[in-house]
Short mmCIF file of C-alpha atoms in Angstrom, two decimals:
data_model
loop_
_atom_site.label_atom_id
_atom_site.label_comp_id
_atom_site.label_asym_id
_atom_site.label_seq_id
_atom_site.Cartn_x
_atom_site.Cartn_y
_atom_site.Cartn_z
CA MET A 1 105.53 54.34 124.29
CA SER A 2 105.62 56.22 120.73
CA LEU A 3 107.41 53.74 116.88
CA PHE A 4 108.77 57.31 116.71
CA ASP A 5 109.57 61.05 117.50
CA LEU A 6 107.42 63.90 115.31
CA PRO A 7 109.42 67.29 115.71
CA SER A 8 107.81 69.49 117.19
CA HIS A 9 106.38 73.02 115.93
CA PRO A 10 107.49 76.44 116.92
CA ASP A 11 105.85 78.41 119.57
CA VAL A 12 105.85 81.68 119.15
CA PRO A 13 107.19 84.40 120.60
CA VAL A 14 105.54 87.43 122.68
CA LYS A 15 106.49 89.97 123.51
CA GLY A 16 107.88 90.59 126.19
CA GLU A 17 107.76 87.02 127.31
CA SER A 18 110.19 84.62 127.94
CA GLU A 19 107.90 82.25 127.00
CA GLY A 20 105.61 82.05 123.98
CA TYR A 21 102.58 81.10 122.51
CA PRO A 22 101.46 77.27 121.19
CA VAL A 23 99.94 76.79 118.87
CA ARG A 24 97.12 74.07 119.24
CA ARG A 25 95.18 74.78 115.43
CA ILE A 26 95.26 77.27 112.65
CA PHE A 27 92.45 78.72 111.12
CA CYS A 28 91.79 81.48 108.11
CA VAL A 29 88.97 83.38 106.36
CA GLY A 30 88.01 83.72 102.60
CA ARG A 31 87.80 87.01 101.18
CA ASN A 32 87.92 88.93 103.70
CA TYR A 33 88.90 92.55 101.88
CA ALA A 34 86.31 93.25 99.03
CA ALA A 35 89.24 94.96 96.25
CA HIS A 36 90.79 91.00 97.03
CA ALA A 37 87.79 89.04 96.57
CA ALA A 38 87.61 91.30 93.46
CA GLU A 39 91.33 91.12 91.61
CA LEU A 40 90.19 87.83 91.91
CA GLY A 41 87.04 87.67 90.14
CA ASN A 42 85.26 86.37 93.11
CA GLU A 43 82.21 87.06 94.98
CA VAL A 44 81.98 88.76 99.07
CA PRO A 45 80.22 86.41 100.57
CA GLU A 46 77.49 87.12 102.67
CA ALA A 47 79.07 85.19 106.18
CA PRO A 48 83.01 84.51 106.72
CA PHE A 49 84.28 80.67 105.44
CA TYR A 50 87.50 78.96 106.11
CA PHE A 51 89.95 76.95 105.65
CA THR A 52 92.61 74.93 107.15
CA LYS A 53 96.69 75.03 108.14
CA MET A 54 98.46 72.25 109.48
CA PRO A 55 100.29 73.55 112.48
CA ALA A 56 103.69 71.53 111.87
CA HIS A 57 103.14 73.65 108.48
CA LEU A 58 103.47 77.52 110.44
CA VAL A 59 107.00 78.98 110.50
CA LEU A 60 108.71 82.00 112.34
CA SER A 61 109.01 85.03 110.51
CA GLY A 62 112.67 85.52 109.30
CA ALA A 63 112.74 81.62 108.30
CA GLU A 64 114.28 81.26 105.57
CA LEU A 65 112.89 78.51 102.43
CA PRO A 66 113.21 77.42 99.44
CA TYR A 67 110.01 77.75 96.38
CA PRO A 68 108.11 75.73 97.32
CA PRO A 69 107.13 72.49 94.94
CA GLY A 70 104.49 71.56 92.33
CA THR A 71 103.72 75.59 91.47
CA ALA A 72 104.36 78.25 88.51
CA ASN A 73 102.84 81.07 90.88
CA TYR A 74 103.49 81.40 94.51
CA HIS A 75 101.67 84.16 96.24
CA HIS A 76 102.09 85.63 99.12
CA GLU A 77 99.16 86.72 101.24
CA MET A 78 99.49 89.27 104.35
CA GLU A 79 97.38 89.05 106.69
CA PHE A 80 96.20 90.19 110.02
CA VAL A 81 96.62 87.18 113.20
CA ILE A 82 94.22 86.73 115.86
CA ALA A 83 95.67 84.21 118.70
CA ILE A 84 93.06 83.11 120.99
CA GLY A 85 93.40 82.90 124.23
CA ALA A 86 90.50 82.07 126.37
CA PRO A 87 87.73 79.09 126.24
CA VAL A 88 85.38 80.88 123.68
CA PHE A 89 81.90 78.40 122.47
CA ARG A 90 79.39 79.62 120.29
CA CYS A 91 79.69 83.33 121.52
CA THR A 92 78.99 86.59 121.32
CA PRO A 93 80.85 89.48 119.10
CA GLU A 94 81.70 91.28 122.25
CA GLU A 95 82.48 87.53 124.21
CA GLY A 96 84.72 86.98 121.07
CA LEU A 97 86.78 89.79 121.61
CA SER A 98 87.21 89.42 125.66
CA ALA A 99 88.92 86.12 124.82
CA VAL A 100 91.79 87.64 122.45
CA TYR A 101 95.06 86.88 123.71
CA GLY A 102 97.04 89.51 121.27
CA TYR A 103 97.54 89.74 117.46
CA ALA A 104 100.30 89.21 115.19
CA ALA A 105 101.69 89.63 111.18
CA GLY A 106 101.60 86.60 108.73
CA LEU A 107 102.33 85.30 105.79
CA ASP A 108 99.34 82.95 103.64
CA MET A 109 101.25 81.38 101.09
CA THR A 110 99.07 80.20 98.28
CA ARG A 111 100.34 78.21 94.82
CA ARG A 112 97.69 80.07 93.14
CA ASP A 113 97.40 77.89 89.96
CA LEU A 114 96.84 74.70 91.98
CA GLN A 115 94.73 76.46 94.08
CA ASN A 116 92.34 77.41 90.14
CA GLU A 117 93.02 73.79 89.52
CA ALA A 118 90.87 73.11 92.63
CA LYS A 119 88.54 75.64 91.99
CA ASP A 120 87.91 74.74 88.39
CA GLN A 121 87.02 71.07 89.53
CA ARG A 122 85.11 72.02 92.44
CA ARG A 123 87.72 70.29 95.65
CA PRO A 124 89.72 70.47 98.31
CA TRP A 125 92.04 73.63 97.58
CA ASP A 126 94.27 72.29 100.56
CA LEU A 127 97.57 71.28 98.09
CA SER A 128 97.09 75.58 97.33
CA LYS A 129 97.20 75.94 101.12
CA ASP A 130 98.09 73.01 103.31
CA PHE A 131 102.31 72.65 102.69
CA GLU A 132 105.23 73.44 104.66
CA GLY A 133 106.21 76.87 105.49
CA ALA A 134 102.42 77.87 103.81
CA ALA A 135 101.95 80.18 106.97
CA VAL A 136 104.91 82.19 108.50
CA ILE A 137 103.97 84.84 111.70
CA GLY A 138 105.35 87.48 113.63
CA GLU A 139 105.66 87.79 117.03
CA ILE A 140 102.57 88.28 118.85
CA THR A 141 101.89 91.85 120.19
CA LYS A 142 99.04 91.75 123.63
CA ALA A 143 95.56 92.75 123.00
CA ALA A 144 95.55 95.79 125.68
CA GLU A 145 98.99 96.61 124.01
CA PHE A 146 97.74 96.43 120.47
CA GLY A 147 94.80 98.73 121.59
CA PRO A 148 91.56 98.45 120.38
CA VAL A 149 91.60 96.86 115.69
CA SER A 150 90.42 100.46 113.28
CA ASP A 151 92.04 101.66 110.25
CA GLN A 152 95.98 100.34 111.33
CA LYS A 153 97.72 99.66 108.17
CA ILE A 154 99.01 96.26 107.27
CA VAL A 155 101.39 96.66 103.90
CA LEU A 156 103.27 94.29 102.26
CA THR A 157 107.16 94.20 99.94
CA VAL A 158 108.34 92.41 97.69
CA ASP A 159 112.00 93.86 97.95
CA GLY A 160 111.51 96.64 98.53
CA GLU A 161 108.79 97.40 96.37
CA THR A 162 104.67 97.98 97.89
CA ARG A 163 102.61 95.37 96.44
CA GLN A 164 99.77 95.65 98.92
CA ASP A 165 98.99 98.46 101.45
CA ALA A 166 95.07 98.24 102.83
CA THR A 167 94.21 98.90 106.08
CA LEU A 168 92.10 96.71 108.73
CA ALA A 169 89.21 99.42 108.97
CA GLU A 170 88.34 97.33 105.12
CA LEU A 171 87.70 93.82 107.42
CA ILE A 172 84.55 92.73 105.86
CA HIS A 173 83.85 90.64 108.67
CA SER A 174 85.79 92.57 112.07
CA VAL A 175 87.64 90.15 114.67
CA PRO A 176 84.50 89.58 117.00
CA ASP A 177 82.23 88.66 114.12
CA VAL A 178 84.48 86.75 113.11
CA ILE A 179 85.57 84.82 116.55
CA ALA A 180 81.57 84.50 116.69
CA HIS A 181 81.28 83.21 113.78
CA LEU A 182 83.11 80.78 113.88
CA SER A 183 82.35 79.51 117.93
CA GLY A 184 79.35 78.44 115.96
CA TYR A 185 81.47 75.57 114.44
CA TYR A 186 84.27 75.08 116.82
CA HIS A 187 85.38 75.06 120.68
CA LEU A 188 87.80 77.98 120.02
CA GLU A 189 90.46 77.50 123.60
CA PRO A 190 94.03 79.45 123.54
CA GLY A 191 96.53 78.24 120.64
CA ASP A 192 94.02 79.04 118.29
CA LEU A 193 95.01 80.85 115.37
CA ILE A 194 93.14 82.58 112.59
CA TYR A 195 94.38 84.24 109.80
CA THR A 196 92.29 87.63 109.31
CA GLY A 197 92.16 87.61 105.06
CA THR A 198 94.44 89.56 102.75
CA PRO A 199 94.23 92.65 100.65
CA ALA A 200 94.43 93.37 97.10
CA GLY A 201 97.31 93.08 95.82
CA VAL A 202 98.63 89.38 95.70
CA SER A 203 101.00 88.66 92.55
CA ALA A 204 103.53 86.13 92.22
CA VAL A 205 107.13 85.96 93.56
CA GLU A 206 109.72 84.14 92.95
CA ALA A 207 113.30 82.63 93.71
CA GLY A 208 115.51 85.49 96.21
CA ALA A 209 112.16 87.15 97.08
CA VAL A 210 112.61 89.15 100.06
CA LEU A 211 108.93 89.56 101.67
CA GLU A 212 108.48 91.85 104.82
CA GLY A 213 104.68 91.81 105.80
CA SER A 214 103.72 94.77 108.71
CA VAL A 215 100.53 95.64 110.12
CA GLU A 216 100.64 98.81 112.16
CA GLY A 217 101.82 98.78 116.35
CA LEU A 218 102.50 94.80 116.00
CA ALA A 219 106.30 93.13 115.03
CA PRO A 220 106.72 93.08 111.00
CA VAL A 221 107.14 89.56 109.66
CA ARG A 222 109.82 88.57 106.93
CA LEU A 223 110.25 85.68 104.70
CA THR A 224 112.97 85.37 102.61
CA LEU A 225 112.65 82.24 99.62
CA GLY A 226 115.45 80.21 98.69
CA ALA A 227 116.18 77.93 95.16
CA ALA A 228 113.29 75.45 94.10
CA GLU A 229 114.32 71.98 95.62
#
């Protein structure tokens, strides 16, 4: 028996299924589009690198959240998300691709001012990346239905204005390569999500903004920002 009950985080809806996808862990790939790395003045990494978000901070598409505390420079990052569906450890890219359950559109929300301060002081990014509502996700489409990852468009609009517009062909590290690389450090399991990085065009959003993201072939992701608490 526990001292108290913890709130459960939501299962992600799956297209065509009555049961949702339970989330175990959330991994995020940094600087996986060259143009995005350039716009923030960063070098393109030779190998993927990662940060994490807690499943407790995941919210489903359609959420309305308050503008977060502690920031005056809150950024959107539109992402293509991998949902793992089979155990893999130290796998090949081919084995990694076979372990994909499905894909989703997602948002990696970022307190950019806190991230820049952390970088300047050579400190971890946690305050900027891992907080309530920092990961948003749309409905998962199974991998077989989505088909091969190629040049599908990935787009984000804010209040109807296009901010990010790219294709999945611009990913530096591909889906199978990311899974293979990450599996060298973790035993990946069903329930693990991998946010694969954001294209160029990240920018600040204000209270009242409506963010709508899409990846061709997937359900959209939507977030509305309310007033700060």
